[in-house]
Backbone as numpy.savetxt, mean C-alpha at the origin, in Angstrom:
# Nx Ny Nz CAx CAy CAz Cx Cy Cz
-9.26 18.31 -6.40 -10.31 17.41 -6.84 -11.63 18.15 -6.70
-12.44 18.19 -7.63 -13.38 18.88 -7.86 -14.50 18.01 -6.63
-16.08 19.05 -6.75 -16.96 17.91 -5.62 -17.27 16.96 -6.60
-17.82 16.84 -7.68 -18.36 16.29 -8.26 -17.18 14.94 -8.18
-15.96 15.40 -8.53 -15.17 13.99 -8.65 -15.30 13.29 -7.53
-15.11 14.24 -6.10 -15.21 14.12 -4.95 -16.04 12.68 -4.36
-17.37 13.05 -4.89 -18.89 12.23 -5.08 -18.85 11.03 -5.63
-17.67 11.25 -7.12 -17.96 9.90 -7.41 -16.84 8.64 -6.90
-15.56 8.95 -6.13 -14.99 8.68 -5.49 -15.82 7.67 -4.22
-16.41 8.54 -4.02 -17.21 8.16 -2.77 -17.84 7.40 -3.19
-18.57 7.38 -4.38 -19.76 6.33 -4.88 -19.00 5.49 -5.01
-17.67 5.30 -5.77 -16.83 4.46 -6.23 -16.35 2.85 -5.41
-16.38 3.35 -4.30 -15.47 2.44 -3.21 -16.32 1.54 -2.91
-17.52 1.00 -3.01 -18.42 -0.04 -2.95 -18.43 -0.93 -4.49
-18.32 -0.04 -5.00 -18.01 -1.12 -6.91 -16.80 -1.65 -6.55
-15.71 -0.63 -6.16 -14.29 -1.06 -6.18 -14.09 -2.84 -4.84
-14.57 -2.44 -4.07 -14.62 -3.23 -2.74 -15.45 -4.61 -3.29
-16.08 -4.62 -4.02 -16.56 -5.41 -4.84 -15.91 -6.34 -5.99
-15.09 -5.46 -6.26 -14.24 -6.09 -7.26 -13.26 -6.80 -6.97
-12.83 -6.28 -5.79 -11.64 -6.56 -5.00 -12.45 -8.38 -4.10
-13.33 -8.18 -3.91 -13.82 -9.57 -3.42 -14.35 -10.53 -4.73
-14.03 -9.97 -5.63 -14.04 -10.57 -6.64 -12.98 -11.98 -7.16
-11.70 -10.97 -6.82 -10.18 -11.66 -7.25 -10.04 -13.03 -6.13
-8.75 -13.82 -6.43 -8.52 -14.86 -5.95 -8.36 -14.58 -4.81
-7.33 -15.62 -4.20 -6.99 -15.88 -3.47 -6.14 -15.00 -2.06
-5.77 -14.35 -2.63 -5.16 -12.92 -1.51 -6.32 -11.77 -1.24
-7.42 -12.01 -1.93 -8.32 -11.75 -0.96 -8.98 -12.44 0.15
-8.72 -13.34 0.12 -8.98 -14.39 1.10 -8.22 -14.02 2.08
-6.84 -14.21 2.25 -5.71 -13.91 3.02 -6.20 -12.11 3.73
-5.97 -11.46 3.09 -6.96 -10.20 3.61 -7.72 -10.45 4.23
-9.25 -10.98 4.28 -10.37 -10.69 5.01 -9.99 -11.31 6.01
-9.48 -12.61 6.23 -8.61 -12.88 7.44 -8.07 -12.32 8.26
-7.59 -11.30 8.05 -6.72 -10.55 8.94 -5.27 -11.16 8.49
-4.51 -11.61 8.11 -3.54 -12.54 7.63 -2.75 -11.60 6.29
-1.65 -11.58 6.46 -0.94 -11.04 5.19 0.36 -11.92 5.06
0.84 -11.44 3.50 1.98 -12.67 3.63 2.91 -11.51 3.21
3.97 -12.10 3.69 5.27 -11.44 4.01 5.90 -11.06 2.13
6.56 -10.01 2.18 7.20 -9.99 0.96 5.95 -9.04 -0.37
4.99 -9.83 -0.03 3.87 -9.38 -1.03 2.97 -7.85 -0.38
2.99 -6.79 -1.27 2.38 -6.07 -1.17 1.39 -5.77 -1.79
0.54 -5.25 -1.64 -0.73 -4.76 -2.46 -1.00 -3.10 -2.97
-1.68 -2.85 -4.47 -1.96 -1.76 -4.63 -3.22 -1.86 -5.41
-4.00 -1.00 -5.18 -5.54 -0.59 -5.61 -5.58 0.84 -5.94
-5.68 0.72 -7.33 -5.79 1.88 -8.37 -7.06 2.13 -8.87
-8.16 3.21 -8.77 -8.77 3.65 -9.67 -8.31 5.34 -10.31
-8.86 5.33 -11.73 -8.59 6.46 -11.99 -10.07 6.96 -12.91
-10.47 8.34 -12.36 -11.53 8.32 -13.00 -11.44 10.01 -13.25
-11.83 9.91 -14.76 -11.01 11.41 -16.07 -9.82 12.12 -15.05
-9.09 12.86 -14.88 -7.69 13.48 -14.12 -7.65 13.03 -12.49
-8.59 12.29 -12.19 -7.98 12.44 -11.09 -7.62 10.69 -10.55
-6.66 10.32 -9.99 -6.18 8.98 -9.75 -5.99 8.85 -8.37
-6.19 7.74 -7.66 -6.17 6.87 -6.46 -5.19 5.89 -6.38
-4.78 5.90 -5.65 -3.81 4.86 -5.16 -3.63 4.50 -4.05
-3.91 3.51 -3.58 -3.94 2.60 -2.42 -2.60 1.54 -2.10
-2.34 1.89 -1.14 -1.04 0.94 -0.74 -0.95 0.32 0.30
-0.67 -1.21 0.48 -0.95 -1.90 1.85 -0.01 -2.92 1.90
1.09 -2.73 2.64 1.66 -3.71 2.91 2.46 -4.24 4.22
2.86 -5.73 4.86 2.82 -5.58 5.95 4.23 -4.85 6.29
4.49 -4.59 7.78 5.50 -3.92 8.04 6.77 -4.04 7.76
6.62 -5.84 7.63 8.44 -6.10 8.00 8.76 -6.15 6.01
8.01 -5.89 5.03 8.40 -5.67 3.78 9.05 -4.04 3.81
8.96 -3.37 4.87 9.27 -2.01 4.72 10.59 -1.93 5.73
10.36 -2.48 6.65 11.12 -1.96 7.95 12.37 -3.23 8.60
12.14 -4.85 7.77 12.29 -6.10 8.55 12.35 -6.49 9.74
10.94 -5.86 10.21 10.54 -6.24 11.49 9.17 -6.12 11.53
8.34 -6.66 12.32 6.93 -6.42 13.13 6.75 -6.32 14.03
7.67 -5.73 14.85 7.23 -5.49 16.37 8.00 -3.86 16.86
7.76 -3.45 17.89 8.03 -2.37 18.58 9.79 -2.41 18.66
10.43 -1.07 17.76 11.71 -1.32 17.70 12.76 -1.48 19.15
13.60 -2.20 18.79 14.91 -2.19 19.82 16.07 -1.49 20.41
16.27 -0.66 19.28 17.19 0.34 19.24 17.05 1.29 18.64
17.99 2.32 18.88 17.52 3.51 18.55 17.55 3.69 16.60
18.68 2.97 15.74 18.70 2.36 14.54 17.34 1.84 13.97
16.91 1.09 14.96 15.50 0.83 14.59 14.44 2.12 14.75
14.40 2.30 15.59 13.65 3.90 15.33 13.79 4.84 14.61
14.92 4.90 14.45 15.57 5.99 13.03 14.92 5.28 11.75
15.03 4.35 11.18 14.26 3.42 10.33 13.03 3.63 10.31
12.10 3.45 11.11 11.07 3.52 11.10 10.28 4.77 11.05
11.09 6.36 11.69 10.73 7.75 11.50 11.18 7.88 9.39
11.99 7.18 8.87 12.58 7.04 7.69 11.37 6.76 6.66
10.91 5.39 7.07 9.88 4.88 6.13 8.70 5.72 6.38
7.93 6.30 7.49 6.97 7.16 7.59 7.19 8.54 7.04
8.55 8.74 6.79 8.75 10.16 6.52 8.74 9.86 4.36
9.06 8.72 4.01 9.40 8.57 2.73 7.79 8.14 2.06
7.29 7.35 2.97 5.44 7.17 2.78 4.75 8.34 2.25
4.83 9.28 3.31 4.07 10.83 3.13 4.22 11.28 1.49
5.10 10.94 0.76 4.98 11.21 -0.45 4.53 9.98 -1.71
4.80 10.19 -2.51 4.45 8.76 -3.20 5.44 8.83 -4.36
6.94 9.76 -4.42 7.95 8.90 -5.11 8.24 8.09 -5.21
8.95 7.47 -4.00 8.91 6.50 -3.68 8.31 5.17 -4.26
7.34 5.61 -4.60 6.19 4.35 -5.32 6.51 4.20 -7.53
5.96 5.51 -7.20 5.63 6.22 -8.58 6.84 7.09 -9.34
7.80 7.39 -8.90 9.11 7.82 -9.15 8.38 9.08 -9.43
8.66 9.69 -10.53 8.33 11.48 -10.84 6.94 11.17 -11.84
6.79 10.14 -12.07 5.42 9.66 -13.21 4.44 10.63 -12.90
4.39 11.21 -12.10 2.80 11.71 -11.62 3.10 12.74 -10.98
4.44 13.77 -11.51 4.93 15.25 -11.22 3.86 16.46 -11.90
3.07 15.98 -12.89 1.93 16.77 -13.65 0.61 17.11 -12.68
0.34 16.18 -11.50 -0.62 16.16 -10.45 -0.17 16.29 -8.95
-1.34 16.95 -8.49 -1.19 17.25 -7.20 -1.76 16.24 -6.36
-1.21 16.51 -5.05 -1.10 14.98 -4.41 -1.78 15.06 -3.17
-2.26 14.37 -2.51 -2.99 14.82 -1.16 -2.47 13.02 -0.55
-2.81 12.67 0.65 -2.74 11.50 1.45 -4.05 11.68 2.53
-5.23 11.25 1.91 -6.20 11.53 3.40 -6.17 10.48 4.17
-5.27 9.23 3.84 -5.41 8.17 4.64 -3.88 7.88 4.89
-3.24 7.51 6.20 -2.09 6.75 6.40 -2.34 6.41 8.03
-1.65 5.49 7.71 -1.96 3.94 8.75 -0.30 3.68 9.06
0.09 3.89 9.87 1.50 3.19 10.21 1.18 2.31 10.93
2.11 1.21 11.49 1.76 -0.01 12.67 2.27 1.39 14.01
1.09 0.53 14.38 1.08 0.92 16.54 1.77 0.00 16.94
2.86 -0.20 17.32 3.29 -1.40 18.04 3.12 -1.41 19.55
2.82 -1.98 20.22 2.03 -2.48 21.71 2.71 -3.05 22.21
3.26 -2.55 23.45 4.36 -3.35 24.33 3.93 -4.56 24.57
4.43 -5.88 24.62 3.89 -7.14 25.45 4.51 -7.40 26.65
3.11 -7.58 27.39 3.32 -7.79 28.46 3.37 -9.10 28.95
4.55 -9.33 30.02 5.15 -10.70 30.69 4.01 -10.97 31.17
3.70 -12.54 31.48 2.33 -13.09 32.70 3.04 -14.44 33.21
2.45 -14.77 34.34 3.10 -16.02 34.63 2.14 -17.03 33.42
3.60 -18.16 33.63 3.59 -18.65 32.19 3.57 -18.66 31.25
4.62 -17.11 30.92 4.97 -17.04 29.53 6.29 -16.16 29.48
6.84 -16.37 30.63 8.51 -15.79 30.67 9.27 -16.71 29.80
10.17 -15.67 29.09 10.92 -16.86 28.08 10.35 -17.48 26.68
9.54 -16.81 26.62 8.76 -17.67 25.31 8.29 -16.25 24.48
8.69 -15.30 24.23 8.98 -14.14 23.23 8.73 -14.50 21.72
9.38 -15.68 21.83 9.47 -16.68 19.95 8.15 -16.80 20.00
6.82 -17.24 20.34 5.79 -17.82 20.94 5.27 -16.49 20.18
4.75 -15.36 20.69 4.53 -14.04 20.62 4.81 -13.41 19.17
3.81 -13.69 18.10 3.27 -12.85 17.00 3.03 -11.79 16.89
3.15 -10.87 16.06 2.54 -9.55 15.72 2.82 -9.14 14.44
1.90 -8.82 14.22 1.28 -8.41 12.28 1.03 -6.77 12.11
1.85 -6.62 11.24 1.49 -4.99 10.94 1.55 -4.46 9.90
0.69 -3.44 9.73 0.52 -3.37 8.37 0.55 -1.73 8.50
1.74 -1.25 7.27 1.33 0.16 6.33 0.29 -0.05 5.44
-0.58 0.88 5.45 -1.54 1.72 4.58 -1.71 2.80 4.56
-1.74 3.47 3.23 -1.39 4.57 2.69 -2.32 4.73 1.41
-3.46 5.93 1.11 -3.75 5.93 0.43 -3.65 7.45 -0.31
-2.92 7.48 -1.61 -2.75 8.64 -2.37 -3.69 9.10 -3.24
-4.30 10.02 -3.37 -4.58 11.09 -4.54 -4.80 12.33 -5.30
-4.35 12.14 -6.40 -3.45 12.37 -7.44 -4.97 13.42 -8.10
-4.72 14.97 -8.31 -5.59 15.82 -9.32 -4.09 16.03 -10.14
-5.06 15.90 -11.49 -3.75 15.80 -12.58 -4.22 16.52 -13.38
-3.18 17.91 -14.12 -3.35 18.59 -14.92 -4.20 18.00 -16.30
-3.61 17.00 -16.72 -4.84 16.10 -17.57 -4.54 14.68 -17.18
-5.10 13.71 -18.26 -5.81 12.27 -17.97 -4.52 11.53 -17.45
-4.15 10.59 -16.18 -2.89 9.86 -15.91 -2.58 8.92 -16.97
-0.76 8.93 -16.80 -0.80 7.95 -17.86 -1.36 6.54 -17.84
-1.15 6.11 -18.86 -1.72 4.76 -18.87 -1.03 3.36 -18.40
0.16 3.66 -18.28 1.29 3.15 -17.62 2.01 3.76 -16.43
2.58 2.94 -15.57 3.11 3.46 -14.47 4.44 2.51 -14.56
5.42 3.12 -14.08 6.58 2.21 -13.78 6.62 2.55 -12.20
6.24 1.04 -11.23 6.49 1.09 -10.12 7.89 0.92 -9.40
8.07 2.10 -8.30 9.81 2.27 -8.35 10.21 1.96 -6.65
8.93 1.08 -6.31 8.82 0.57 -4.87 9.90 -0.46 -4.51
10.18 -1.27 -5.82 11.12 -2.07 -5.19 12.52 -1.74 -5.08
12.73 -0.44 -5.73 14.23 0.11 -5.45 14.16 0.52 -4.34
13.44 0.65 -3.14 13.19 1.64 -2.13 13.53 0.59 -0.81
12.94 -1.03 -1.36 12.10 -1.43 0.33 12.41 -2.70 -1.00
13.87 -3.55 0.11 14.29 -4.77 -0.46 12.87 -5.83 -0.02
12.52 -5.32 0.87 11.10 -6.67 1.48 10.59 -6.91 0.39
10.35 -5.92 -0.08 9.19 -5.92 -1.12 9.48 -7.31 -2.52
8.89 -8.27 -2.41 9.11 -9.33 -3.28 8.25 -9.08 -4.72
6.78 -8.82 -4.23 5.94 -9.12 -5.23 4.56 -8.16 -5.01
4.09 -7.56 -6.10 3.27 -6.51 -5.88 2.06 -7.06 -6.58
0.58 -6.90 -6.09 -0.50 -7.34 -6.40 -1.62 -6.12 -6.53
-1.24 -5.63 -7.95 -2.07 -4.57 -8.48 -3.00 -4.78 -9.05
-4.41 -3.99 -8.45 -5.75 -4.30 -8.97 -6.10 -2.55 -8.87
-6.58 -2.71 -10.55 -6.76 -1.29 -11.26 -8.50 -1.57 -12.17
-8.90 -0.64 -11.41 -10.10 0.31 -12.26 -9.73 1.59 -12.63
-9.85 1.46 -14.56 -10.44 2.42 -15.59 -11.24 2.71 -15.99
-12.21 3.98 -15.85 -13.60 3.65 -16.80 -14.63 2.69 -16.40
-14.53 1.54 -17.28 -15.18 0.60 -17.15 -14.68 -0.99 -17.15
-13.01 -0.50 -17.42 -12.09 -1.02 -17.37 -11.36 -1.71 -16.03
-11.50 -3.32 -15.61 -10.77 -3.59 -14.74 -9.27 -4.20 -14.88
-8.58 -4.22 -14.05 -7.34 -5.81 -14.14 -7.03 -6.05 -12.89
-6.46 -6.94 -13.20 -5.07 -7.33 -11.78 -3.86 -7.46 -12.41
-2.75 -7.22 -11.80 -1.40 -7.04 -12.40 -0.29 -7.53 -11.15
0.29 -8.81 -11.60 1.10 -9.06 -10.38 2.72 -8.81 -11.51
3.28 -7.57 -10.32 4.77 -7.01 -10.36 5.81 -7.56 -9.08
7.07 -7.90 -10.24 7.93 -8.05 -9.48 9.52 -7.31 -10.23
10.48 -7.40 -9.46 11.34 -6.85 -9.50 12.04 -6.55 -10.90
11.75 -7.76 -11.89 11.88 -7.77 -13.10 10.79 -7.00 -13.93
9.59 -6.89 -13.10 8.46 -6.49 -13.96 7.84 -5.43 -13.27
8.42 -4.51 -13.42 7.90 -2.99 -12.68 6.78 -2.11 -13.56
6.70 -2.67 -14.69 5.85 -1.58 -15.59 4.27 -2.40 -15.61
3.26 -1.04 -14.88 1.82 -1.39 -14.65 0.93 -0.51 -15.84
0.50 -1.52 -16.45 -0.54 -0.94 -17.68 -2.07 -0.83 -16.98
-2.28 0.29 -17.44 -3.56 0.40 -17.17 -5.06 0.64 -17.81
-4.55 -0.61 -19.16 -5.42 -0.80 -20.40 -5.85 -2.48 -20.65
């Protein structure tokens, strides 16, 4: 990525963050701190070769769990999904084999032992925890990305119910809600 793209990247994320408080209702759920299960999110800009991709979703759509694993199965799982994150097949299948790929952002859940206190032995069910992958990719591409993407997330990560894609082009916005039947994201 060139500086100049670099720059406008940077300029970018206050229009984009903007836009994004723009949309309904699951932004709401976001600024909350609050995510809903099943539904993931992606935030696309692409500006001339080079493309962004943002990915956020909570843990147990990846892993079916939110808390600090139990067994060693569960840990194996979870070194699995962090090791399959680091790339973005997974997401994007080979769509975006023409560009080079970087990750300056990934977020796995910290899970935090809980600790027993009097008056609260036995009550584990009681005891919430929310976690969230984020992962953000981008993409320098020999030339302009396509204009379509076929997202290949839900062959990967059964959690995954329903995907809530919000894309800047140009001057060009959308939102695009994908589901298992509807994997193909236009970006016109």
């Amino acid at each position: 990525m060139t500086l100049v793209n670099k720059r406008f990247f940077v300029a970018f994320v206050p229009l984009f963050a903007f836009f994004m408080l723009q949309t309904e209702s699951l932004v709401i759920a976001q600024e909350t701190g609050s995510h809903v299960h099943g539904l993931t999110e992606l935030n696309i800009v692409v500006v001339n070769r080079d493309l962004q991709i943002e990915f956020v979703s909570p843990a147990i759509n990846l892993l079916g769990f939110e808390r600090e694993s139990t067994s060693p199965e569960e840990t194996e799982l979870l070194n699995e999904v962090v090791s399959k994150l680091q790339t973005a097949e997974w997401l994007v299948g080979n769509t975006l084999d023409n560009c080079q790929m970087s990750t300056p952002v990934f977020e796995a859940p910290s899970f935090g032992g809980h600790e027993e206190h009097e008056g609260h032995e036995g009550h584990e069910d009681e005891f919430e925890t929310h976690a969230d992958f984020r992962v953000q990719y981008l993409f320098n591409c020999l030339s302009a990305p396509p204009a379509e993407i076929v997202v290949t997330a839900f062959d990967h990560f059964n959690g995954i119910e329903e995907i809530s894609a919000r894309w800047i082009v140009g001057r060009q916005q959308g939102l695009s809600q994908l589901t298992r039947g509807n994997t193909l994201l236009s970006l016109d």
